[in-house]
C-alpha positions as semicolon CSV with decimal commas, in nm:
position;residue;x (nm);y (nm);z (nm)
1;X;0,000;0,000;0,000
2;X;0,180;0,332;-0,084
3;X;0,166;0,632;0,166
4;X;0,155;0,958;0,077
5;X;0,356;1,245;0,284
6;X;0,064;1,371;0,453
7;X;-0,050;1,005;0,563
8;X;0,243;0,926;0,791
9;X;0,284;1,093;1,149
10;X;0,618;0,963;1,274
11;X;0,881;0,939;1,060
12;X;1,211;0,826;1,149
13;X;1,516;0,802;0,937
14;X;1,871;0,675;0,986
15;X;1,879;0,698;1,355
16;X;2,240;0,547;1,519
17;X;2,280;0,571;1,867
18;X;2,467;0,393;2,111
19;X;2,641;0,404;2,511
20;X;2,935;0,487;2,712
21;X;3,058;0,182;2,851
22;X;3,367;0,113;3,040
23;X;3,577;-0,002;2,704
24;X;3,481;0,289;2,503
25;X;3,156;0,311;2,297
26;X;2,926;0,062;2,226
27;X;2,643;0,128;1,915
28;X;2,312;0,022;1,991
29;X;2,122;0,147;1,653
30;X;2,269;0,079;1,314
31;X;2,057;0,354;1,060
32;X;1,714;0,247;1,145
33;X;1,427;0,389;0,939
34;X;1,043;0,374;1,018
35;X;0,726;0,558;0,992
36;X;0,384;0,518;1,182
37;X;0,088;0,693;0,940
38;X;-0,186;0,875;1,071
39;X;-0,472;0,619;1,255
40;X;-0,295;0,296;1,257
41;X;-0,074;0,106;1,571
42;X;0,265;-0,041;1,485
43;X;0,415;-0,320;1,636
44;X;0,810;-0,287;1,722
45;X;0,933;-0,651;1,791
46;X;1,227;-0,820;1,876
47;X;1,394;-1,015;2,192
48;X;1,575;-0,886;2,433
49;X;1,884;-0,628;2,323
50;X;1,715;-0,612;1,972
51;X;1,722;-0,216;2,031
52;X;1,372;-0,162;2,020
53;X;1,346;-0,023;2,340
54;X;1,637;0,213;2,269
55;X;1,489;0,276;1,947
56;X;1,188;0,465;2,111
57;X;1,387;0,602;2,395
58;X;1,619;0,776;2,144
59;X;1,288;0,966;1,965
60;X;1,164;1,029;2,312
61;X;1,499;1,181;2,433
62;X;1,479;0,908;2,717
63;X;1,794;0,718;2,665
64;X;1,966;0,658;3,025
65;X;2,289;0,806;3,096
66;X;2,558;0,793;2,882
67;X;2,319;0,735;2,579
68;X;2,346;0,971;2,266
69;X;2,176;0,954;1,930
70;X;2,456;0,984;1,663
71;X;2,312;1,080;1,370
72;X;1,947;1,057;1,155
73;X;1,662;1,252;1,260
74;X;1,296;1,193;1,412
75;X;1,008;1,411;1,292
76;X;0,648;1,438;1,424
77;X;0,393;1,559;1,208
78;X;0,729;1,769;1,076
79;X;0,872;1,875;1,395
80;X;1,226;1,787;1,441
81;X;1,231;1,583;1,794
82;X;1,576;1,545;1,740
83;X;1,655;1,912;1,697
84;X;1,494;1,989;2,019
85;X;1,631;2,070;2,297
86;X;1,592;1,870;2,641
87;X;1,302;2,154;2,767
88;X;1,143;2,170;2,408
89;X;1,120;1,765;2,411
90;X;0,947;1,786;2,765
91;X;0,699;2,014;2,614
92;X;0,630;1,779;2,334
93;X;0,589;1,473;2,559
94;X;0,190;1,478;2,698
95;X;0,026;1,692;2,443
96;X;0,155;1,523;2,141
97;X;0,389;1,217;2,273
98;X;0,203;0,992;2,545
99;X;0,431;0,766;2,666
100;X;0,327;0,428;2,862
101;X;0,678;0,279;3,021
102;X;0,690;-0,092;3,138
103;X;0,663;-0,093;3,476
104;X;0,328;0,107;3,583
105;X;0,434;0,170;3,956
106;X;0,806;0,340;3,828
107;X;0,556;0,596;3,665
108;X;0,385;0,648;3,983
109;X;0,472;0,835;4,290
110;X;0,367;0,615;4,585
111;X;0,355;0,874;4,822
112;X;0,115;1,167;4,651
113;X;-0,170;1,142;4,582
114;X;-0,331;1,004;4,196
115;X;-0,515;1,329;4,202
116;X;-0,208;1,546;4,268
117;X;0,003;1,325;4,006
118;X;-0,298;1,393;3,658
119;X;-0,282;1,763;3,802
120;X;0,106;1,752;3,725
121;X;0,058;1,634;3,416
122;X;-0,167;1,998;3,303
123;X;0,057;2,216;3,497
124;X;0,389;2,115;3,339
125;X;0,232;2,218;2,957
126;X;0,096;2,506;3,124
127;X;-0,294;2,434;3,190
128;X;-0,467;2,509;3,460
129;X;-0,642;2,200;3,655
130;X;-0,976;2,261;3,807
131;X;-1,251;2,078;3,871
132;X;-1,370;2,045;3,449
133;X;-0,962;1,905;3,395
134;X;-1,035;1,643;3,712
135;X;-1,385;1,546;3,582
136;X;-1,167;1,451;3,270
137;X;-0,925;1,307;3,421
138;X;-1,208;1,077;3,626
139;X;-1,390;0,971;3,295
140;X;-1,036;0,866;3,129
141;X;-1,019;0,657;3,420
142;X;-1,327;0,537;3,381
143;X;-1,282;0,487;3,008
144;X;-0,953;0,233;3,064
145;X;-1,195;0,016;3,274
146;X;-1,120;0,101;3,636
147;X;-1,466;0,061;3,847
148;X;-1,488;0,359;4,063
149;X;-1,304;0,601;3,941
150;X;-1,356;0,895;4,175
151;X;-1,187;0,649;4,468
152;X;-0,895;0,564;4,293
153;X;-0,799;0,906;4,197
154;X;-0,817;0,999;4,536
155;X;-0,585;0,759;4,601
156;X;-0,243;0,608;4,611
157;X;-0,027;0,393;4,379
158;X;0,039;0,137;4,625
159;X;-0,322;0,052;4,648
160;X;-0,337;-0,058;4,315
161;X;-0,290;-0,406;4,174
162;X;-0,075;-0,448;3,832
163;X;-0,320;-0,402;3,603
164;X;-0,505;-0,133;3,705
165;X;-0,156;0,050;3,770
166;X;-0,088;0,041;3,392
167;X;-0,465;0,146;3,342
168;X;-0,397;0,435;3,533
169;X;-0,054;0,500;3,340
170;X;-0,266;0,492;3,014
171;X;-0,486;0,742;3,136
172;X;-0,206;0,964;3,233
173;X;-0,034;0,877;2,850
174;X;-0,358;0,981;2,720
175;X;-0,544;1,230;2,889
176;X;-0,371;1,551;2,680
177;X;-0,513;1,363;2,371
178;X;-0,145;1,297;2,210
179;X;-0,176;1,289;1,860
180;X;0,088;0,923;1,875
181;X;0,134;0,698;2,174
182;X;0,404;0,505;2,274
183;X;0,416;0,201;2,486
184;X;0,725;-0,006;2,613
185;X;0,632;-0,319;2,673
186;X;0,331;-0,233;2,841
187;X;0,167;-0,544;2,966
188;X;0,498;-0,785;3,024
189;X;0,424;-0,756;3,438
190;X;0,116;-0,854;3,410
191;X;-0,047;-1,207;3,371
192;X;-0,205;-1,336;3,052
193;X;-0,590;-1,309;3,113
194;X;-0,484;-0,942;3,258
195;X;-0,265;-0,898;2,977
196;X;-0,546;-0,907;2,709
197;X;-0,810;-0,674;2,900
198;X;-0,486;-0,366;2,900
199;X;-0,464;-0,420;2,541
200;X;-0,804;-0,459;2,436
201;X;-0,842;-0,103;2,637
202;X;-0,541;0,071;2,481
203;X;-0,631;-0,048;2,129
204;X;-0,989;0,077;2,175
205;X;-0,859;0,451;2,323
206;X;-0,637;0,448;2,017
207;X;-0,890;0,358;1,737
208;X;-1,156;0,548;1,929
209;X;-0,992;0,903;1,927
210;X;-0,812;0,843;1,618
211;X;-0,471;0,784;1,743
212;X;-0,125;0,637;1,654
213;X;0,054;0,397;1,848
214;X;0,374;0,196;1,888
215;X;0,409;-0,108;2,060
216;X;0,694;-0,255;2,154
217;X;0,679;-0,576;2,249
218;X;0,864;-0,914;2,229
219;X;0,506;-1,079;2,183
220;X;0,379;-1,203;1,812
221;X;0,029;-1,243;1,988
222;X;0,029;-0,857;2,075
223;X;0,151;-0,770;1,674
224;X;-0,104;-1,039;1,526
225;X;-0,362;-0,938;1,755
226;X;-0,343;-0,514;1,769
227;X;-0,121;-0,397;1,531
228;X;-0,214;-0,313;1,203
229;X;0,224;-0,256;1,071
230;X;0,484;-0,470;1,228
231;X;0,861;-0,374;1,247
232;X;1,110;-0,657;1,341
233;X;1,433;-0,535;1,501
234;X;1,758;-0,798;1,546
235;X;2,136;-0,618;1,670
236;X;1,983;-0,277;1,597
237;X;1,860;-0,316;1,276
238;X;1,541;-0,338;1,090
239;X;1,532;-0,684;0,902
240;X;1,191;-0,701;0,824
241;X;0,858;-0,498;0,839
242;X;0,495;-0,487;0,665
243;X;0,111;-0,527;0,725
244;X;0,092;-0,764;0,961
245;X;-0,114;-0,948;0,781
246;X;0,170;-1,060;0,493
247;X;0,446;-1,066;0,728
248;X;0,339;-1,322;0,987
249;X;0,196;-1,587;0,695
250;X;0,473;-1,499;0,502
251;X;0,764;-1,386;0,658
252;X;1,119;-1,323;0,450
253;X;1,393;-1,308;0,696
254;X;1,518;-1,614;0,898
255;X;1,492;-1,410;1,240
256;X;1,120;-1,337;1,170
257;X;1,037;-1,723;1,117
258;X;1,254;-1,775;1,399
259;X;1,016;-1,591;1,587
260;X;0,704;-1,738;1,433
261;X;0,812;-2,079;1,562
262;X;0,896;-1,954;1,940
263;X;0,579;-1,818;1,940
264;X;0,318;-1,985;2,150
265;X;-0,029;-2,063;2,059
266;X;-0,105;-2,022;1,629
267;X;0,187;-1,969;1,376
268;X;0,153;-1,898;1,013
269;X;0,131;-2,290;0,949
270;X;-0,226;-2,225;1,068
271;X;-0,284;-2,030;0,732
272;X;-0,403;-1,706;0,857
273;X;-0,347;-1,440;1,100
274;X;-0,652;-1,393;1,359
275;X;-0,707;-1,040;1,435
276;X;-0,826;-0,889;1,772
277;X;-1,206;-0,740;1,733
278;X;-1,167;-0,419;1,808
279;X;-0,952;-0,379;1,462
């Protein structure tokens, strides 16, 4: 399917980055290009140390210390992320970057209040947060699932389990109404039947508001299952990507079948790809 300029909302080209370590420097990304279009979720898998992670941390500006993007450049809806500063790229993340991280309670401040932590969120772009901002802050709560909203944003991290934790995070990645949302490994703490309900909400906020997404994830379910574009990263490099639907019935590279048949439950041998329903 060919995309026109206007269709795609992320587009990322030739980004190399890499880390201090004690020996020297170590690259992490060799030249990776990507785009995600307007109204669709892209899958980013690969194993562990793939570089998928890093991949989204380096358009984010989130790489940990002694992390530096090289060279390429990152654009979102034609801004330059990479030409931004540190306090530009903070400004960016929350109104048009939501970002869900891996672990739900590293997001979260045990200690203050839920309440306290959404009205962060406004005040750091600069909006005020009064009782209309709180009443939408309750029904994106509400939205992701959690029963009772009104309680749990008067309370505490701590008193949530796993998976309303990363329910909460959601809200927080999407309550600005980013344009793109990206989520690291979102659901990998959680167990499987948990698992599915987080996705099946993030999917349906995504398609719902017309949203883009990318997923990283080491999971072929999560691609087959929610993603609509799949990107498969091996030693920092892109070795395959497509629609979902031709690359995981008929994948070209050996680490992509490699992955097909690690993959638990149906593999292309089943002849087709079963989507989730809310796609």
């Amino acid at each position: 399917m060919s995309t026109s300029a206007n269709d795609v909302l992320l587009d990322v080209a030739g980004i190399t980055a890499g880390f201090e370590v004690r020996n020297g420097w170590t690259e992490a990304l060799h030249g990776i290009s990507f785009t995600v279009r307007k109204r669709e979720i892209v899958g980013l898998v690969g194993e562990s140390g793939s570089g998928k992670s890093t991949a989204v941390r380096s358009v984010l500006g989130l790489l940990a210390a002694g992390g530096k993007v090289t060279g390429g450049s990152a654009h979102l809806d034609g801004v330059d992320l990479l030409g931004c500063g540190p306090r530009r790229l903070r400004e960016i993340r929350g109104p048009q970057i939501g970002f869900v991280a891996q672990n739900p309670f590293s997001a979260l401040n045990p200690v203050i209040r839920l309440s306290k932590q959404f009205a962060a969120i406004f005040k750091a772009h600069g909006q005020k947060f009064g009782a209309a901002e709180r009443d939408r802050c309750v029904a994106m709560l509400a939205a992701t699932g959690i029963r009772e909203p009104e309680r749990v944003i008067g309370g505490y991290a701590f008193e949530l389990s796993g998976g309303m934790a990363q329910r909460v995070v959601i809200a927080m990645a999407m309550v600005l109404e980013p344009s793109l949302v990206i989520a690291d490994e979102p659901t990998t703490a959680l167990d499987l039947t948990v698992q599915r309900q987080v996705l099946d909400v993030f999917a349906e906020l995504t398609m719902v508001a017309g949203r883009s997404a990318l997923v990283v994830t080491h999971d072929l379910g999560v691609v087959a299952n929610y993603c609509d574009r799949v990107i498969v990263m091996l030693d920092g490099r892109i070795v395959e990507e497509g629609d979902v639907s031709v690359v995981l019935t008929e994948p070209r590279h050996s680490y992509t079948q490699h992955l097909l048949a690690s993959a638990h439950g149906r593999t292309p041998n089943d002849g087709e790809v079963v989507r989730h329903g809310v796609r």
